[in-house]
PDB file of C-alpha atoms in Angstrom:
ATOM      1  CA  ALA I   1     137.443  66.411  71.216  1.00 41.00           C
ATOM      2  CA  ARG I   2     138.671  69.974  70.829  1.00 52.00           C
ATOM      3  CA  ARG I   3     142.321  70.369  71.796  1.00 54.00           C
ATOM      4  CA  LEU I   4     143.452  72.966  74.291  1.00 55.00           C
ATOM      5  CA  ALA I   5     146.040  75.526  73.258  1.00 50.00           C
ATOM      6  CA  SER I   6     147.971  74.192  76.188  1.00 43.00           C
ATOM      7  CA  ASP I   7     148.310  70.644  74.814  1.00 47.00           C
ATOM      8  CA  ALA I   8     151.635  71.710  73.341  1.00 37.00           C
ATOM      9  CA  ALA I   9     152.580  74.582  75.627  1.00 61.00           C
ATOM     10  CA  ALA I  10     152.264  75.847  79.166  1.00 81.00           C
ATOM     11  CA  VAL I  11     149.653  78.361  80.235  1.00 95.00           C
ATOM     12  CA  ARG I  12     150.927  81.617  81.709  1.00 96.00           C
ATOM     13  CA  VAL I  13     149.008  82.642  84.828  1.00 97.00           C
ATOM     14  CA  VAL I  14     148.971  86.403  85.444  1.00 98.00           C
ATOM     15  CA  GLU I  15     148.494  87.168  89.152  1.00 97.00           C
ATOM     16  CA  VAL I  16     146.444  90.343  89.576  1.00 95.00           C
ATOM     17  CA  GLY I  17     145.583  90.046  93.268  1.00 93.00           C
ATOM     18  CA  PRO I  18     147.978  92.715  94.591  1.00 93.00           C
ATOM     19  CA  ARG I  19     146.414  95.282  92.237  1.00 91.00           C
ATOM     20  CA  ASP I  20     142.967  94.214  91.063  1.00 77.00           C
ATOM     21  CA  GLY I  21     142.331  92.488  94.370  1.00 75.00           C
ATOM     22  CA  LEU I  22     143.585  94.983  96.929  1.00 78.00           C
ATOM     23  CA  GLN I  23     142.210  98.068  95.116  1.00 77.00           C
ATOM     24  CA  ASN I  24     138.758  96.972  96.231  1.00 70.00           C
ATOM     25  CA  GLU I  25     139.533  96.367  99.903  1.00 74.00           C
ATOM     26  CA  PRO I  26     137.540  98.666 102.239  1.00 76.00           C
ATOM     27  CA  SER I  27     140.644  99.588 104.233  1.00 83.00           C
ATOM     28  CA  VAL I  28     144.201 100.347 103.141  1.00 84.00           C
ATOM     29  CA  VAL I  29     146.609  97.404 103.471  1.00 91.00           C
ATOM     30  CA  PRO I  30     150.088  98.502 104.718  1.00 95.00           C
ATOM     31  CA  ALA I  31     152.848  98.618 102.104  1.00 96.00           C
ATOM     32  CA  GLU I  32     154.915  96.057 104.018  1.00 97.00           C
ATOM     33  CA  ALA I  33     152.035  93.572 103.961  1.00 95.00           C
ATOM     34  CA  LYS I  34     151.495  94.119 100.226  1.00 96.00           C
ATOM     35  CA  ALA I  35     155.188  93.519  99.534  1.00 97.00           C
ATOM     36  CA  GLU I  36     155.187  90.341 101.634  1.00 97.00           C
ATOM     37  CA  PHE I  37     152.087  89.139  99.728  1.00 96.00           C
ATOM     38  CA  ILE I  38     153.887  89.716  96.413  1.00 97.00           C
ATOM     39  CA  ASN I  39     157.026  87.956  97.685  1.00 98.00           C
ATOM     40  CA  ARG I  40     155.004  84.903  98.702  1.00 97.00           C
ATOM     41  CA  LEU I  41     153.211  84.809  95.360  1.00 97.00           C
ATOM     42  CA  ALA I  42     156.550  84.969  93.533  1.00 98.00           C
ATOM     43  CA  SER I  43     157.914  82.166  95.720  1.00 97.00           C
ATOM     44  CA  SER I  44     155.031  79.938  94.598  1.00 97.00           C
ATOM     45  CA  GLY I  45     156.317  80.026  91.037  1.00 97.00           C
ATOM     46  CA  LEU I  46     154.121  82.768  89.568  1.00 98.00           C
ATOM     47  CA  LYS I  47     156.209  84.581  86.946  1.00 97.00           C
ATOM     48  CA  TYR I  48     153.996  87.589  86.221  1.00 98.00           C
ATOM     49  CA  ILE I  49     152.541  89.658  89.062  1.00 98.00           C
ATOM     50  CA  GLU I  50     150.601  92.875  88.711  1.00 97.00           C
ATOM     51  CA  ALA I  51     151.989  94.653  91.742  1.00 97.00           C
ATOM     52  CA  SER I  52     150.066  97.935  91.868  1.00 96.00           C
ATOM     53  CA  SER I  53     148.680 100.887  89.952  1.00 95.00           C
ATOM     54  CA  PHE I  54     150.092 104.361  89.384  1.00 96.00           C
ATOM     55  CA  VAL I  55     146.713 106.050  89.227  1.00 90.00           C
ATOM     56  CA  SER I  56     145.697 109.144  91.141  1.00 88.00           C
ATOM     57  CA  PRO I  57     145.765 108.458  94.905  1.00 87.00           C
ATOM     58  CA  LYS I  58     142.439 110.298  95.088  1.00 85.00           C
ATOM     59  CA  ALA I  59     140.876 107.816  92.668  1.00 81.00           C
ATOM     60  CA  VAL I  60     142.225 104.656  94.337  1.00 86.00           C
ATOM     61  CA  PRO I  61     143.665 105.484  97.793  1.00 87.00           C
ATOM     62  CA  GLN I  62     144.299 101.782  98.489  1.00 88.00           C
ATOM     63  CA  LEU I  63     147.135 101.858  95.926  1.00 90.00           C
ATOM     64  CA  ALA I  64     148.627 105.272  96.713  1.00 93.00           C
ATOM     65  CA  ASP I  65     151.782 103.533  98.007  1.00 96.00           C
ATOM     66  CA  ALA I  66     152.684 101.849  94.695  1.00 97.00           C
ATOM     67  CA  ALA I  67     156.264 103.140  94.587  1.00 97.00           C
ATOM     68  CA  GLU I  68     156.901 102.177  98.208  1.00 98.00           C
ATOM     69  CA  VAL I  69     155.540  98.662  97.651  1.00 97.00           C
ATOM     70  CA  LEU I  70     157.806  98.126  94.645  1.00 98.00           C
ATOM     71  CA  SER I  71     160.808  99.344  96.647  1.00 98.00           C
ATOM     72  CA  LEU I  72     160.092  96.723  99.322  1.00 98.00           C
ATOM     73  CA  VAL I  73     159.541  93.716  97.042  1.00 98.00           C
ATOM     74  CA  GLN I  74     162.341  91.187  96.582  1.00 97.00           C
ATOM     75  CA  ARG I  75     163.167  91.272  92.877  1.00 96.00           C
ATOM     76  CA  HIS I  76     163.719  88.082  90.874  1.00 94.00           C
ATOM     77  CA  PRO I  77     165.069  88.086  87.307  1.00 94.00           C
ATOM     78  CA  SER I  78     162.460  85.492  86.313  1.00 96.00           C
ATOM     79  CA  VAL I  79     159.476  87.405  87.765  1.00 98.00           C
ATOM     80  CA  THR I  80     157.836  90.259  85.865  1.00 98.00           C
ATOM     81  CA  LEU I  81     156.388  92.983  88.095  1.00 98.00           C
ATOM     82  CA  ALA I  82     153.803  95.088  86.304  1.00 98.00           C
ATOM     83  CA  ALA I  83     151.678  98.114  87.143  1.00 98.00           C
ATOM     84  CA  LEU I  84     148.762 100.000  85.649  1.00 96.00           C
ATOM     85  CA  THR I  85     149.646 103.390  84.166  1.00 96.00           C
ATOM     86  CA  PRO I  86     146.633 105.410  82.968  1.00 91.00           C
ATOM     87  CA  ASN I  87     148.615 108.380  81.657  1.00 94.00           C
ATOM     88  CA  VAL I  88     152.159 109.626  80.979  1.00 96.00           C
ATOM     89  CA  LYS I  89     152.547 110.926  84.527  1.00 96.00           C
ATOM     90  CA  GLY I  90     151.663 107.504  85.896  1.00 96.00           C
ATOM     91  CA  LEU I  91     154.073 105.905  83.446  1.00 98.00           C
ATOM     92  CA  GLU I  92     156.912 108.164  84.563  1.00 97.00           C
ATOM     93  CA  ARG I  93     156.275 107.243  88.212  1.00 97.00           C
ATOM     94  CA  ALA I  94     156.120 103.532  87.326  1.00 98.00           C
ATOM     95  CA  LEU I  95     159.379 103.638  85.358  1.00 98.00           C
ATOM     96  CA  ALA I  96     161.083 105.471  88.232  1.00 98.00           C
ATOM     97  CA  ALA I  97     159.901 102.687  90.558  1.00 98.00           C
ATOM     98  CA  GLY I  98     161.500 100.078  88.292  1.00 97.00           C
ATOM     99  CA  VAL I  99     158.504  98.173  86.936  1.00 98.00           C
ATOM    100  CA  ASP I 100     159.205  95.548  84.272  1.00 98.00           C
ATOM    101  CA  GLU I 101     155.982  96.099  82.361  1.00 98.00           C
ATOM    102  CA  VAL I 102     153.075  98.543  82.341  1.00 98.00           C
ATOM    103  CA  ALA I 103     149.417  98.332  81.401  1.00 98.00           C
ATOM    104  CA  VAL I 104     146.763 100.677  80.051  1.00 97.00           C
ATOM    105  CA  PHE I 105     143.102 100.017  80.657  1.00 92.00           C
ATOM    106  CA  GLY I 106     140.131 100.889  78.500  1.00 93.00           C
ATOM    107  CA  ALA I 107     136.561  99.670  78.227  1.00 94.00           C
ATOM    108  CA  ALA I 108     134.126  98.400  75.616  1.00 96.00           C
ATOM    109  CA  SER I 109     131.301 100.346  77.290  1.00 95.00           C
ATOM    110  CA  GLU I 110     131.014 104.125  76.896  1.00 95.00           C
ATOM    111  CA  THR I 111     129.249 104.563  80.233  1.00 94.00           C
ATOM    112  CA  PHE I 112     131.749 102.447  82.130  1.00 92.00           C
ATOM    113  CA  SER I 113     134.614 104.347  80.507  1.00 91.00           C
ATOM    114  CA  GLN I 114     133.128 107.615  81.755  1.00 92.00           C
ATOM    115  CA  ARG I 115     132.562 106.235  85.285  1.00 88.00           C
ATOM    116  CA  ASN I 116     135.938 104.484  85.535  1.00 80.00           C
ATOM    117  CA  ILE I 117     138.363 106.917  83.863  1.00 82.00           C
ATOM    118  CA  ALA I 118     136.160 109.982  83.195  1.00 85.00           C
ATOM    119  CA  CYS I 119     136.445 110.031  79.412  1.00 90.00           C
ATOM    120  CA  SER I 120     134.936 108.445  76.315  1.00 93.00           C
ATOM    121  CA  ILE I 121     136.386 105.309  74.729  1.00 94.00           C
ATOM    122  CA  GLU I 122     137.883 107.366  71.904  1.00 95.00           C
ATOM    123  CA  GLU I 123     139.372 109.878  74.345  1.00 94.00           C
ATOM    124  CA  SER I 124     140.847 107.048  76.410  1.00 92.00           C
ATOM    125  CA  LEU I 125     142.569 105.602  73.351  1.00 95.00           C
ATOM    126  CA  GLU I 126     144.050 109.000  72.526  1.00 95.00           C
ATOM    127  CA  ARG I 127     145.295 109.243  76.116  1.00 94.00           C
ATOM    128  CA  PHE I 128     146.921 105.805  75.937  1.00 96.00           C
ATOM    129  CA  ARG I 129     148.796 106.436  72.679  1.00 97.00           C
ATOM    130  CA  PRO I 130     151.561 108.617  74.193  1.00 97.00           C
ATOM    131  CA  VAL I 131     151.819 106.199  77.141  1.00 97.00           C
ATOM    132  CA  CYS I 132     152.447 103.300  74.766  1.00 97.00           C
ATOM    133  CA  GLU I 133     154.909 105.318  72.688  1.00 97.00           C
ATOM    134  CA  ALA I 134     156.908 106.416  75.737  1.00 98.00           C
ATOM    135  CA  ALA I 135     156.927 102.923  77.254  1.00 98.00           C
ATOM    136  CA  VAL I 136     158.087 101.295  74.029  1.00 95.00           C
ATOM    137  CA  ALA I 137     160.787 103.986  73.670  1.00 96.00           C
ATOM    138  CA  ALA I 138     161.946 103.099  77.190  1.00 97.00           C
ATOM    139  CA  GLY I 139     162.080  99.414  76.295  1.00 97.00           C
ATOM    140  CA  VAL I 140     159.178  98.516  78.591  1.00 98.00           C
ATOM    141  CA  PRO I 141     156.423  96.257  77.202  1.00 98.00           C
ATOM    142  CA  VAL I 142     152.794  97.403  77.426  1.00 98.00           C
ATOM    143  CA  ARG I 143     149.777  95.248  78.177  1.00 98.00           C
ATOM    144  CA  GLY I 144     146.255  96.400  77.347  1.00 98.00           C
ATOM    145  CA  TYR I 145     143.043  95.750  79.259  1.00 97.00           C
ATOM    146  CA  VAL I 146     139.498  96.023  77.989  1.00 97.00           C
ATOM    147  CA  SER I 147     136.808  96.079  80.681  1.00 94.00           C
ATOM    148  CA  CYS I 148     133.177  95.018  80.306  1.00 96.00           C
ATOM    149  CA  VAL I 149     133.818  92.722  77.341  1.00 98.00           C
ATOM    150  CA  MET I 150     130.602  90.777  77.895  1.00 96.00           C
ATOM    151  CA  GLY I 151     128.411  93.069  79.927  1.00 96.00           C
ATOM    152  CA  CYS I 152     128.287  96.425  81.658  1.00 94.00           C
ATOM    153  CA  PRO I 153     126.609  97.346  84.961  1.00 90.00           C
ATOM    154  CA  TYR I 154     125.179 100.446  83.272  1.00 92.00           C
ATOM    155  CA  GLU I 155     124.528  99.404  79.653  1.00 94.00           C
ATOM    156  CA  GLY I 156     123.830  95.671  79.907  1.00 95.00           C
ATOM    157  CA  PRO I 157     125.159  93.271  77.240  1.00 96.00           C
ATOM    158  CA  ILE I 158     128.105  94.502  75.138  1.00 97.00           C
ATOM    159  CA  PRO I 159     128.255  93.362  71.491  1.00 96.00           C
ATOM    160  CA  PRO I 160     131.457  91.588  70.389  1.00 98.00           C
ATOM    161  CA  HIS I 161     132.111  94.119  67.602  1.00 97.00           C
ATOM    162  CA  ALA I 162     132.421  96.892  70.212  1.00 97.00           C
ATOM    163  CA  VAL I 163     135.056  94.866  72.043  1.00 98.00           C
ATOM    164  CA  SER I 164     136.890  94.065  68.834  1.00 98.00           C
ATOM    165  CA  SER I 165     137.351  97.697  67.832  1.00 98.00           C
ATOM    166  CA  VAL I 166     138.954  98.592  71.180  1.00 98.00           C
ATOM    167  CA  VAL I 167     141.170  95.485  71.191  1.00 98.00           C
ATOM    168  CA  ARG I 168     142.440  96.220  67.682  1.00 98.00           C
ATOM    169  CA  ALA I 169     143.127  99.853  68.567  1.00 98.00           C
ATOM    170  CA  LEU I 170     145.207  98.838  71.606  1.00 98.00           C
ATOM    171  CA  LEU I 171     147.223  96.316  69.615  1.00 98.00           C
ATOM    172  CA  ALA I 172     147.795  98.864  66.846  1.00 97.00           C
ATOM    173  CA  MET I 173     149.281 101.363  69.304  1.00 96.00           C
ATOM    174  CA  GLY I 174     151.829  98.871  70.592  1.00 96.00           C
ATOM    175  CA  CYS I 175     150.247  96.687  73.295  1.00 98.00           C
ATOM    176  CA  ARG I 176     151.912  93.262  73.176  1.00 97.00           C
ATOM    177  CA  GLU I 177     148.712  91.545  74.353  1.00 98.00           C
ATOM    178  CA  VAL I 178     145.209  92.538  75.412  1.00 98.00           C
ATOM    179  CA  SER I 179     143.414  91.080  78.417  1.00 98.00           C
ATOM    180  CA  LEU I 180     139.678  90.608  77.940  1.00 98.00           C
ATOM    181  CA  GLY I 181     137.964  91.554  81.193  1.00 97.00           C
ATOM    182  CA  ASP I 182     134.499  90.302  82.125  1.00 96.00           C
ATOM    183  CA  THR I 183     134.423  92.982  84.813  1.00 91.00           C
ATOM    184  CA  VAL I 184     131.005  92.174  86.264  1.00 91.00           C
ATOM    185  CA  GLY I 185     131.233  88.421  85.735  1.00 93.00           C
ATOM    186  CA  VAL I 186     128.100  88.069  83.599  1.00 95.00           C
ATOM    187  CA  GLY I 187     129.734  86.108  80.779  1.00 96.00           C
ATOM    188  CA  THR I 188     129.087  82.442  80.064  1.00 98.00           C
ATOM    189  CA  ALA I 189     130.933  79.797  78.063  1.00 98.00           C
ATOM    190  CA  GLY I 190     128.792  80.697  75.050  1.00 98.00           C
ATOM    191  CA  HIS I 191     129.594  84.402  75.381  1.00 97.00           C
ATOM    192  CA  THR I 192     133.282  83.600  75.646  1.00 98.00           C
ATOM    193  CA  ARG I 193     133.350  81.438  72.536  1.00 98.00           C
ATOM    194  CA  ARG I 194     131.374  83.946  70.450  1.00 98.00           C
ATOM    195  CA  LEU I 195     133.635  86.824  71.488  1.00 98.00           C
ATOM    196  CA  LEU I 196     136.866  84.971  70.761  1.00 98.00           C
ATOM    197  CA  ARG I 197     135.589  83.798  67.396  1.00 98.00           C
ATOM    198  CA  ARG I 198     134.530  87.326  66.459  1.00 98.00           C
ATOM    199  CA  LEU I 199     137.999  88.565  67.372  1.00 98.00           C
ATOM    200  CA  ALA I 200     139.591  85.800  65.305  1.00 98.00           C
ATOM    201  CA  ALA I 201     137.374  86.732  62.357  1.00 98.00           C
ATOM    202  CA  ASP I 202     138.564  90.328  62.756  1.00 98.00           C
ATOM    203  CA  GLY I 203     142.190  89.238  62.602  1.00 98.00           C
ATOM    204  CA  VAL I 204     142.960  89.087  66.338  1.00 98.00           C
ATOM    205  CA  GLY I 205     144.229  85.611  67.104  1.00 97.00           C
ATOM    206  CA  PRO I 206     144.443  84.014  70.564  1.00 97.00           C
ATOM    207  CA  ALA I 207     148.213  84.609  70.810  1.00 97.00           C
ATOM    208  CA  ALA I 208     147.474  88.321  71.301  1.00 98.00           C
ATOM    209  CA  LEU I 209     144.864  87.771  74.013  1.00 98.00           C
ATOM    210  CA  ALA I 210     144.491  86.959  77.708  1.00 98.00           C
ATOM    211  CA  ALA I 211     141.390  85.891  79.632  1.00 98.00           C
ATOM    212  CA  HIS I 212     140.314  87.890  82.706  1.00 97.00           C
ATOM    213  CA  PHE I 213     137.121  86.583  84.295  1.00 97.00           C
ATOM    214  CA  HIS I 214     135.299  87.581  87.460  1.00 94.00           C
ATOM    215  CA  ASP I 215     133.287  84.908  89.222  1.00 93.00           C
ATOM    216  CA  THR I 216     130.063  86.742  90.116  1.00 91.00           C
ATOM    217  CA  TYR I 217     127.806  83.940  88.858  1.00 92.00           C
ATOM    218  CA  GLY I 218     130.233  81.050  89.212  1.00 93.00           C
ATOM    219  CA  GLN I 219     131.048  80.962  85.495  1.00 96.00           C
ATOM    220  CA  ALA I 220     134.712  81.965  85.527  1.00 96.00           C
ATOM    221  CA  LEU I 221     136.358  78.515  85.376  1.00 97.00           C
ATOM    222  CA  ALA I 222     134.019  77.391  82.599  1.00 98.00           C
ATOM    223  CA  ASN I 223     134.896  80.558  80.691  1.00 98.00           C
ATOM    224  CA  VAL I 224     138.619  79.931  81.206  1.00 97.00           C
ATOM    225  CA  ALA I 225     138.223  76.380  79.870  1.00 96.00           C
ATOM    226  CA  VAL I 226     136.493  77.674  76.720  1.00 97.00           C
ATOM    227  CA  ALA I 227     139.169  80.357  76.241  1.00 97.00           C
ATOM    228  CA  LEU I 228     141.824  77.617  76.391  1.00 96.00           C
ATOM    229  CA  GLU I 229     139.901  75.550  73.835  1.00 95.00           C
ATOM    230  CA  GLU I 230     139.834  78.584  71.545  1.00 97.00           C
ATOM    231  CA  GLY I 231     143.622  78.921  71.809  1.00 96.00           C
ATOM    232  CA  VAL I 232     144.155  81.515  74.556  1.00 97.00           C
ATOM    233  CA  ALA I 233     147.184  80.592  76.682  1.00 96.00           C
ATOM    234  CA  VAL I 234     147.287  83.476  79.206  1.00 97.00           C
ATOM    235  CA  VAL I 235     144.873  83.590  82.155  1.00 98.00           C
ATOM    236  CA  ASP I 236     144.515  86.391  84.709  1.00 97.00           C
ATOM    237  CA  ALA I 237     143.571  85.394  88.257  1.00 97.00           C
ATOM    238  CA  ALA I 238     143.757  86.638  91.841  1.00 95.00           C
ATOM    239  CA  ALA I 239     144.866  84.667  94.880  1.00 95.00           C
ATOM    240  CA  SER I 240     141.868  83.757  97.059  1.00 92.00           C
ATOM    241  CA  GLY I 241     139.537  85.272  94.452  1.00 90.00           C
ATOM    242  CA  LEU I 242     140.296  88.787  95.642  1.00 80.00           C
ATOM    243  CA  GLY I 243     138.861  91.724  93.791  1.00 69.00           C
ATOM    244  CA  GLY I 244     135.927  93.451  92.277  1.00 60.00           C
ATOM    245  CA  CYS I 245     135.835  96.942  90.851  1.00 58.00           C
ATOM    246  CA  PRO I 246     135.111 100.247  92.601  1.00 53.00           C
ATOM    247  CA  TYR I 247     133.252 101.440  89.496  1.00 51.00           C
ATOM    248  CA  ALA I 248     131.310  98.262  88.681  1.00 55.00           C
ATOM    249  CA  PRO I 249     128.384  97.786  91.065  1.00 57.00           C
ATOM    250  CA  GLY I 250     127.681  94.105  91.653  1.00 54.00           C
ATOM    251  CA  ALA I 251     131.065  92.827  90.517  1.00 56.00           C
ATOM    252  CA  SER I 252     132.548  90.117  92.694  1.00 66.00           C
ATOM    253  CA  GLY I 253     136.104  88.850  92.882  1.00 85.00           C
ATOM    254  CA  ASN I 254     138.383  87.547  90.168  1.00 91.00           C
ATOM    255  CA  VAL I 255     138.602  83.851  89.483  1.00 95.00           C
ATOM    256  CA  ALA I 256     140.857  82.429  92.214  1.00 95.00           C
ATOM    257  CA  THR I 257     144.433  81.675  91.128  1.00 97.00           C
ATOM    258  CA  GLU I 258     144.500  78.459  93.133  1.00 97.00           C
ATOM    259  CA  ASP I 259     141.316  77.251  91.384  1.00 96.00           C
ATOM    260  CA  VAL I 260     142.784  78.026  87.949  1.00 97.00           C
ATOM    261  CA  VAL I 261     146.064  76.237  88.769  1.00 97.00           C
ATOM    262  CA  TYR I 262     144.175  73.229  90.187  1.00 96.00           C
ATOM    263  CA  MET I 263     142.017  73.012  87.057  1.00 96.00           C
ATOM    264  CA  LEU I 264     145.021  73.325  84.748  1.00 95.00           C
ATOM    265  CA  GLU I 265     146.937  70.669  86.660  1.00 93.00           C
ATOM    266  CA  GLY I 266     143.919  68.387  86.255  1.00 93.00           C
ATOM    267  CA  LEU I 267     144.118  68.962  82.510  1.00 91.00           C
ATOM    268  CA  GLY I 268     147.806  68.066  82.511  1.00 91.00           C
ATOM    269  CA  VAL I 269     148.832  71.648  81.778  1.00 92.00           C
ATOM    270  CA  ASP I 270     152.076  73.025  83.154  1.00 89.00           C
ATOM    271  CA  THR I 271     151.800  76.368  84.958  1.00 93.00           C
ATOM    272  CA  GLY I 272     155.106  76.299  86.827  1.00 94.00           C
ATOM    273  CA  VAL I 273     153.202  77.101  90.033  1.00 96.00           C
ATOM    274  CA  ASP I 274     153.500  75.132  93.277  1.00 97.00           C
ATOM    275  CA  LEU I 275     149.880  74.833  94.365  1.00 96.00           C
ATOM    276  CA  GLU I 276     150.725  74.251  98.039  1.00 96.00           C
ATOM    277  CA  ALA I 277     152.960  77.349  98.164  1.00 97.00           C
ATOM    278  CA  LEU I 278     150.282  79.340  96.380  1.00 97.00           C
ATOM    279  CA  MET I 279     147.708  78.262  98.965  1.00 95.00           C
ATOM    280  CA  ASP I 280     150.087  79.424 101.708  1.00 93.00           C
ATOM    281  CA  ALA I 281     150.451  82.819 100.001  1.00 92.00           C
ATOM    282  CA  ALA I 282     146.689  83.192  99.577  1.00 82.00           C
TER     283      ALA I 282
END
């Protein structure tokens, strides 16, 4: 039987609910409630929480209070609080708010890139370069995201080579890891394996990657299991399966953190997360 990457090591669960989940809520959640949500998630043992996004308040009004939320959260030395920073201005605001890590987000689909961040893939990469340089200069690690790695709501299936070129560009500019986002949840176990093997063939090993699956067609846990088999040891998830994407029609929520932790526990994999406390937070 194929061995999981996690046979010899723990899997790191990246909680994206406070950002990727709440950005899609129809109404704005108060800053105090967001901070309490983050505090509860941290208390469950989650060590990496994506707290918010320093994007334009006009683009995502649900996250306009990012700085306030971070000021209200109880900080723990063992918990990394991260935020999305699409440009240098966003990075400056995030650093002022005291984030531990930042993230830039691109796409493998030209149309989605235009709809989501109003520029081409190439333009987005040029925009991210100074963000990465400034973050690294400030001693803050940068995570990269690539959306629509298996399919796009506008273009349909996305070929693995298109994903690979964006992933390699993000790593080359200083991202410490890149999260592969199946934004509309159309991927299957077969898609996942083919993509990861193409990336490996192109010189991008699993240690540089994270898995980020949405559960639109109920395939997310199967995709996570395949990613683990292929050596990926970082999994993004959202408490209660929160999420979607304002710019991806038809996308449903992220894979639920509690489902991922339950599956990993069943495989004998250590996540460091107390499932009962996580259920309380969700």
